[in-house]
Tab-separated table of C-alpha atoms in Angstrom:
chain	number	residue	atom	x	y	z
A	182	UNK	CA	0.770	-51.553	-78.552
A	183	UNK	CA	1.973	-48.812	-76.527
A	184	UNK	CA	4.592	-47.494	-79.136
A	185	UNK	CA	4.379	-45.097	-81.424
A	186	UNK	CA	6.794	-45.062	-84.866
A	187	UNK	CA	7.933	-42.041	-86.454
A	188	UNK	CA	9.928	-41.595	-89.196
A	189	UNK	CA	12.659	-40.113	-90.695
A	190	UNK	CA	14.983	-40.433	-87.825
A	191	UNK	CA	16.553	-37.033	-89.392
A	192	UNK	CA	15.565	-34.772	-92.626
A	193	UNK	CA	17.385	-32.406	-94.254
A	194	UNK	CA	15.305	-30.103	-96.460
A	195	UNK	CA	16.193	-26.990	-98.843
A	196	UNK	CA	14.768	-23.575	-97.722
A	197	UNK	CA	10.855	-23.193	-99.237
A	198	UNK	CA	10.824	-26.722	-99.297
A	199	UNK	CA	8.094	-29.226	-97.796
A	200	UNK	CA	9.554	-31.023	-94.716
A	201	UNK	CA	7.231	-34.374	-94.092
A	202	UNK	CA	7.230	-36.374	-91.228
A	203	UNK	CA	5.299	-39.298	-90.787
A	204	UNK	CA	4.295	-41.381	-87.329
A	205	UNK	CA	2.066	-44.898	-86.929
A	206	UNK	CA	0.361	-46.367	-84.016
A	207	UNK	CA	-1.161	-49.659	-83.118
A	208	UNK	CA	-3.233	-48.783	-79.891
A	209	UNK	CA	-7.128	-47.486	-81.656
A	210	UNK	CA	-7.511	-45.985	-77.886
A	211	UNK	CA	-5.278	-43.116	-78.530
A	212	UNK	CA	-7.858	-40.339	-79.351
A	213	UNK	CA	-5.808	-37.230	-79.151
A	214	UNK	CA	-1.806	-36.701	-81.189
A	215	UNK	CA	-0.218	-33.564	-80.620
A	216	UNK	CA	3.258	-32.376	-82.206
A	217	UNK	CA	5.776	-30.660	-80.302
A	218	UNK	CA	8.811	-29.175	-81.383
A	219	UNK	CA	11.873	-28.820	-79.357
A	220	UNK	CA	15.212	-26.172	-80.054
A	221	UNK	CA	18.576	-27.090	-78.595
A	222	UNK	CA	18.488	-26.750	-75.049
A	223	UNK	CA	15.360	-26.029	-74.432
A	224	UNK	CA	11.714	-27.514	-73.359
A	225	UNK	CA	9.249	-29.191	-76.117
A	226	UNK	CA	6.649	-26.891	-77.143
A	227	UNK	CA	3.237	-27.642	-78.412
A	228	UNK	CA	2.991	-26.950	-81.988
A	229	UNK	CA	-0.446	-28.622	-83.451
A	230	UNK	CA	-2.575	-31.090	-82.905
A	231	UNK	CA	-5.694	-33.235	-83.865
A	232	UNK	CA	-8.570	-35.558	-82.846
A	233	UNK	CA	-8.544	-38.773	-84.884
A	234	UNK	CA	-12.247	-37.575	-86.284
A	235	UNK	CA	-10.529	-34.915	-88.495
A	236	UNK	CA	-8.689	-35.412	-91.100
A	237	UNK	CA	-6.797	-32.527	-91.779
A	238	UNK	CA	-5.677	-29.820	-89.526
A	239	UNK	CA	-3.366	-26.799	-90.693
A	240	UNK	CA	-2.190	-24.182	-88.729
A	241	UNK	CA	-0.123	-21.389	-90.791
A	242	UNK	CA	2.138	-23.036	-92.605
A	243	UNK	CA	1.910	-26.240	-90.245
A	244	UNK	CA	-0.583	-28.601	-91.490
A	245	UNK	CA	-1.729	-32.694	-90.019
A	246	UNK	CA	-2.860	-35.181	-92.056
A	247	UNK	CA	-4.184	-38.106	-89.774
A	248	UNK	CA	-5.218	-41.485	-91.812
A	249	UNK	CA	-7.561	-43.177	-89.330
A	250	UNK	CA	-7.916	-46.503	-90.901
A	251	UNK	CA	-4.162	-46.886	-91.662
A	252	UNK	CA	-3.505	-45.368	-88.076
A	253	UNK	CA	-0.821	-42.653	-89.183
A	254	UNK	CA	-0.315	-39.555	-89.068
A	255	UNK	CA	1.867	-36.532	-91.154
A	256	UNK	CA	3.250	-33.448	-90.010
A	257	UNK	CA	3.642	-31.026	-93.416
A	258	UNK	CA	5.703	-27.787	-92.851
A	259	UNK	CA	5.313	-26.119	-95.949
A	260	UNK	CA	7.788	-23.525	-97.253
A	261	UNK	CA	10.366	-24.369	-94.499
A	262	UNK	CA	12.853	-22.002	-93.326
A	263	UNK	CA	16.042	-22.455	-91.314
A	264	UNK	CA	14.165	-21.273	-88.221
A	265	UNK	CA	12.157	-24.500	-88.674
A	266	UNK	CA	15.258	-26.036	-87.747
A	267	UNK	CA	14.467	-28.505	-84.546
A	268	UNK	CA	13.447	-31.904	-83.375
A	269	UNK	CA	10.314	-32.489	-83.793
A	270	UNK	CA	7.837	-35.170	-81.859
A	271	UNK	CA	5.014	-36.733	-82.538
A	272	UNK	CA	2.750	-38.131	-79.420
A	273	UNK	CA	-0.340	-39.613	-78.630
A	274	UNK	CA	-2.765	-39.955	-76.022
A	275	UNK	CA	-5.885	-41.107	-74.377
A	276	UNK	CA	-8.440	-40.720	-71.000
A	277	UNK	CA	-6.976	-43.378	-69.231
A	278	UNK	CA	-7.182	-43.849	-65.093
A	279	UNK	CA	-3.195	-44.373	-64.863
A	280	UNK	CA	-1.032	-41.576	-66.206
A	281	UNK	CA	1.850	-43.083	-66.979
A	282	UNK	CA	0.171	-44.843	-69.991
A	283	UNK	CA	-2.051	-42.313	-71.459
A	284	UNK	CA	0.766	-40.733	-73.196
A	285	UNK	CA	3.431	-41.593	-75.783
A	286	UNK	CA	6.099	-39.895	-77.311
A	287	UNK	CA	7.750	-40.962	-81.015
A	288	UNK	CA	11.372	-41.023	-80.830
A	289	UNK	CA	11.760	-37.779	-82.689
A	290	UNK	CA	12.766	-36.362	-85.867
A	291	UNK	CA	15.767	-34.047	-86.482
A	292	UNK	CA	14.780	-30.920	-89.082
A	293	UNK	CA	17.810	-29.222	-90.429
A	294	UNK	CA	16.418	-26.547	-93.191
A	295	UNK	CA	19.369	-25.373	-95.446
A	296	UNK	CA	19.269	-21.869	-96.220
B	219	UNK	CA	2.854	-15.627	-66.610
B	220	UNK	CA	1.559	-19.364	-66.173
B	221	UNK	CA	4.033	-21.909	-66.747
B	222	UNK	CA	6.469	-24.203	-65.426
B	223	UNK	CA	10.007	-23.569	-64.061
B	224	UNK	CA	13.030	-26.116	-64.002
B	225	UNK	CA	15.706	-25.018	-61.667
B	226	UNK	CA	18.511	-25.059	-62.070
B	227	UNK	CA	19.472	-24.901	-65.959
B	228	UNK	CA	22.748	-26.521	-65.165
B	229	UNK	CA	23.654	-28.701	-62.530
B	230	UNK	CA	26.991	-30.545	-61.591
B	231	UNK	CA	27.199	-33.782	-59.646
B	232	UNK	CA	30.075	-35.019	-57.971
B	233	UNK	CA	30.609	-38.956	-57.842
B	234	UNK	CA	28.531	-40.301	-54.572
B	235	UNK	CA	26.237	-36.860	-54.459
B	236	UNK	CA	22.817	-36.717	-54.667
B	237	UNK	CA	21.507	-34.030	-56.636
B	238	UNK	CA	17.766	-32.632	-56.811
B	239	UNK	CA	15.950	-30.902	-59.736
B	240	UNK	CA	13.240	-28.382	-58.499
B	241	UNK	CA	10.446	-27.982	-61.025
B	242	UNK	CA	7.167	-25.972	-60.332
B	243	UNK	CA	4.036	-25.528	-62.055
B	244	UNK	CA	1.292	-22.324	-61.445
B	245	UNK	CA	-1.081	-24.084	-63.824
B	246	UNK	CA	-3.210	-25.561	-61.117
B	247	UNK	CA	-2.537	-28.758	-63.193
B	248	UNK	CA	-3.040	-31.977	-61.105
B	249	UNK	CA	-0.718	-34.329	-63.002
B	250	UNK	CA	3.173	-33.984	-63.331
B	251	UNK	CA	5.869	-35.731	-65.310
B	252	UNK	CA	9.852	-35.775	-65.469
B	253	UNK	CA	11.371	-37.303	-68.472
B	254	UNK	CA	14.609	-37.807	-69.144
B	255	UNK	CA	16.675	-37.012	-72.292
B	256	UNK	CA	20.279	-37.902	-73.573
B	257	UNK	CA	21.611	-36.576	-76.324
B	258	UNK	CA	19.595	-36.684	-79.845
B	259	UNK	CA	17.503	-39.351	-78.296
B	260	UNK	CA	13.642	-39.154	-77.230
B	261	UNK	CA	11.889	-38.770	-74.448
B	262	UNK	CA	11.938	-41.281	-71.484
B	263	UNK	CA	9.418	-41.344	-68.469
B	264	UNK	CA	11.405	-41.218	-64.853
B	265	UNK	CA	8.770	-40.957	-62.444
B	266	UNK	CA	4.883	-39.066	-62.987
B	267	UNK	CA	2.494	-38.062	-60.133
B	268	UNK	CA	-1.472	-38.062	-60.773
B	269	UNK	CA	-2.124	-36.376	-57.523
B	270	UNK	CA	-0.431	-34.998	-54.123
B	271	UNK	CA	1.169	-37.318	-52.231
B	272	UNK	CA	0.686	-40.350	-54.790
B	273	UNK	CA	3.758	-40.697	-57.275
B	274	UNK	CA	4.256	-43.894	-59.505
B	275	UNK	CA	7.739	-45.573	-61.578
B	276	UNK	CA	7.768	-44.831	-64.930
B	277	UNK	CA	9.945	-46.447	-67.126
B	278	UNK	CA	13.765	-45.604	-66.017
B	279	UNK	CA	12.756	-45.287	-62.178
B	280	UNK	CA	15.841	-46.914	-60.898
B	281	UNK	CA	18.457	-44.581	-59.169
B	282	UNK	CA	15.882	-40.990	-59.182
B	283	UNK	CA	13.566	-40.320	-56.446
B	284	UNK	CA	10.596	-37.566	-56.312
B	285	UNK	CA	8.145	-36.208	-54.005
B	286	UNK	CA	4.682	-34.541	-54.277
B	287	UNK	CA	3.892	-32.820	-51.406
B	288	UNK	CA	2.385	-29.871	-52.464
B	289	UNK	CA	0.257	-29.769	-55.999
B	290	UNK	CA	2.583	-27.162	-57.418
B	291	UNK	CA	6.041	-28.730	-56.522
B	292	UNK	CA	7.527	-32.201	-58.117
B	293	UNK	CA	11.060	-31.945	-57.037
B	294	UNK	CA	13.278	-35.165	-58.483
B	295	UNK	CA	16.170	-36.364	-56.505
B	296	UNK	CA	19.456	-38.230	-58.991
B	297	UNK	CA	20.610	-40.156	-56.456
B	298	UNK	CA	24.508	-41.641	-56.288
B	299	UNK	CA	22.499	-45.088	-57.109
B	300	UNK	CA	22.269	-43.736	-61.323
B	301	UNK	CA	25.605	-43.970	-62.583
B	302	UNK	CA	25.029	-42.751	-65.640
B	303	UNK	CA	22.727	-39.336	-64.671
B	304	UNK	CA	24.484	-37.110	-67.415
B	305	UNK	CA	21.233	-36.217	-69.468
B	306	UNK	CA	18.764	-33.631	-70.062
B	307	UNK	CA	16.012	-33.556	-68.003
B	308	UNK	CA	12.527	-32.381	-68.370
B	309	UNK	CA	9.481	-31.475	-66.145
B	310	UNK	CA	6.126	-31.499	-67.701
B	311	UNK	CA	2.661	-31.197	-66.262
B	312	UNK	CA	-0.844	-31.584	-67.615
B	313	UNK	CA	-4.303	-30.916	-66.698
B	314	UNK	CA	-7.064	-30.805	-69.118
B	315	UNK	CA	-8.282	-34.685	-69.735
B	316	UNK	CA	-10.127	-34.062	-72.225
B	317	UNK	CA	-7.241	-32.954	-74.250
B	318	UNK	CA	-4.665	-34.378	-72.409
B	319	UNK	CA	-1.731	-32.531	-73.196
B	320	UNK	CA	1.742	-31.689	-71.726
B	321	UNK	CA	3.407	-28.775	-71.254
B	322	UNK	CA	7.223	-28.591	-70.627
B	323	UNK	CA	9.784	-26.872	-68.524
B	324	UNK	CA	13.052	-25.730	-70.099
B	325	UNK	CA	14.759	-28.358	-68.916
B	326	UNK	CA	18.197	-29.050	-66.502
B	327	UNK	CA	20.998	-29.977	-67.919
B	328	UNK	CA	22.750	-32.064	-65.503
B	329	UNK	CA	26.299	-33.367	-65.883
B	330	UNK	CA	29.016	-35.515	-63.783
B	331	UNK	CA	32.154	-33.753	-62.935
């Protein structure tokens, strides 16, 4: 109940494309999913995120769709460009009294944008 | 500038050493996290601290150590006990319940010679 799913495992998109990425969760006590992206060698970085009573949030050209009843979620990076080019993560988490279990990473999604 | 720093970038290990990761945090952010990371895999909790002096096993505890003596300092200790310590490895710390959310280090890339 703990996990969360994300999918693809890698993407390969064209230059002004739309890169999608799509993550599912089981536990309805998550209330808060961030995104991070993460460049070779270096640190995850917060990129977005949103509160399961929205159901859009877009940032530039960054946008979340969250589908509460299905319990999913979407990163959309519209016209991508190479420097999109990272792994991307989707997380969730949730007030809990222990802090090893109030967050959860996805495994990750690879973003190579062709130029 | 607030943040967190992972020291050192790089690290080599000789078989039998132990090794320690320093990370620090001026975020005045009461919780603190190391994950590790291998290569084009996710994220995977080592050990996470709530609160000086209290530390608890996350989910790959076996052969690391840490400490949390003071709130800004979570050093981690890859001790000769992990054989297999070549990885990426991240520091993360977060403060703000209601939001919950982490913010990373750069990272140490550690490696066995």
């Amino acid at each position: 109940q703990q996990q969360v799913k994300q999918s693809p495992q890698s993407l390969i998109v064209q230059k002004g494309g739309i890169s999608i990425i799509n993550c599912a969760y089981e536990n309805t006590a998550f209330d808060y999913f961030p995104w991070y992206q993460q460049f070779p060698g270096k640190g995850p970085a917060l990129l977005i995120a949103i509160r399961p009573d929205v159901s859009e949030k877009k940032e530039g050209r960054f946008t979340i769709s969250f589908n509460k009843s299905a319990k999913q979620f979407s990163l959309h990076i519209m016209d991508s460009q190479p420097g999109d080019s990272a792994t991307y993560f989707c997380a969730a988490s949730m007030i809990a009294d222990n802090y090893g279990q109030n967050f959860v990473f996805g495994p990750g999604t690879r973003l190579s944008v062709l130029p | 500038d607030g943040g967190i720093t992972q020291s050192p970038k790089y690290l080599f290990r000789k078989e039998g050493q132990n090794v320690t990761l320093s990370c620090e945090q001026n975020l005045n952010h009461d919780a603190m996290y190391w994950y590790r990371q291998d290569p084009g895999q996710g994220l995977r909790l080592i050990y996470y601290s709530q609160i000086v002096n209290d530390f608890q096993k996350g989910d790959i505890a076996e052969g690391y150590s840490v400490s949390r003596e003071k709130k800004e300092s979570f050093p981690l200790t890859v001790t000769s006990a992990q054989k297999n310590p070549t990885a990426f490895y991240l520091c993360a710390s977060s403060g703000d319940r209601a939001r919950n959310i982490q913010y990373f280090g750069a990272g140490t890339r550690l490696s066995v010679l």
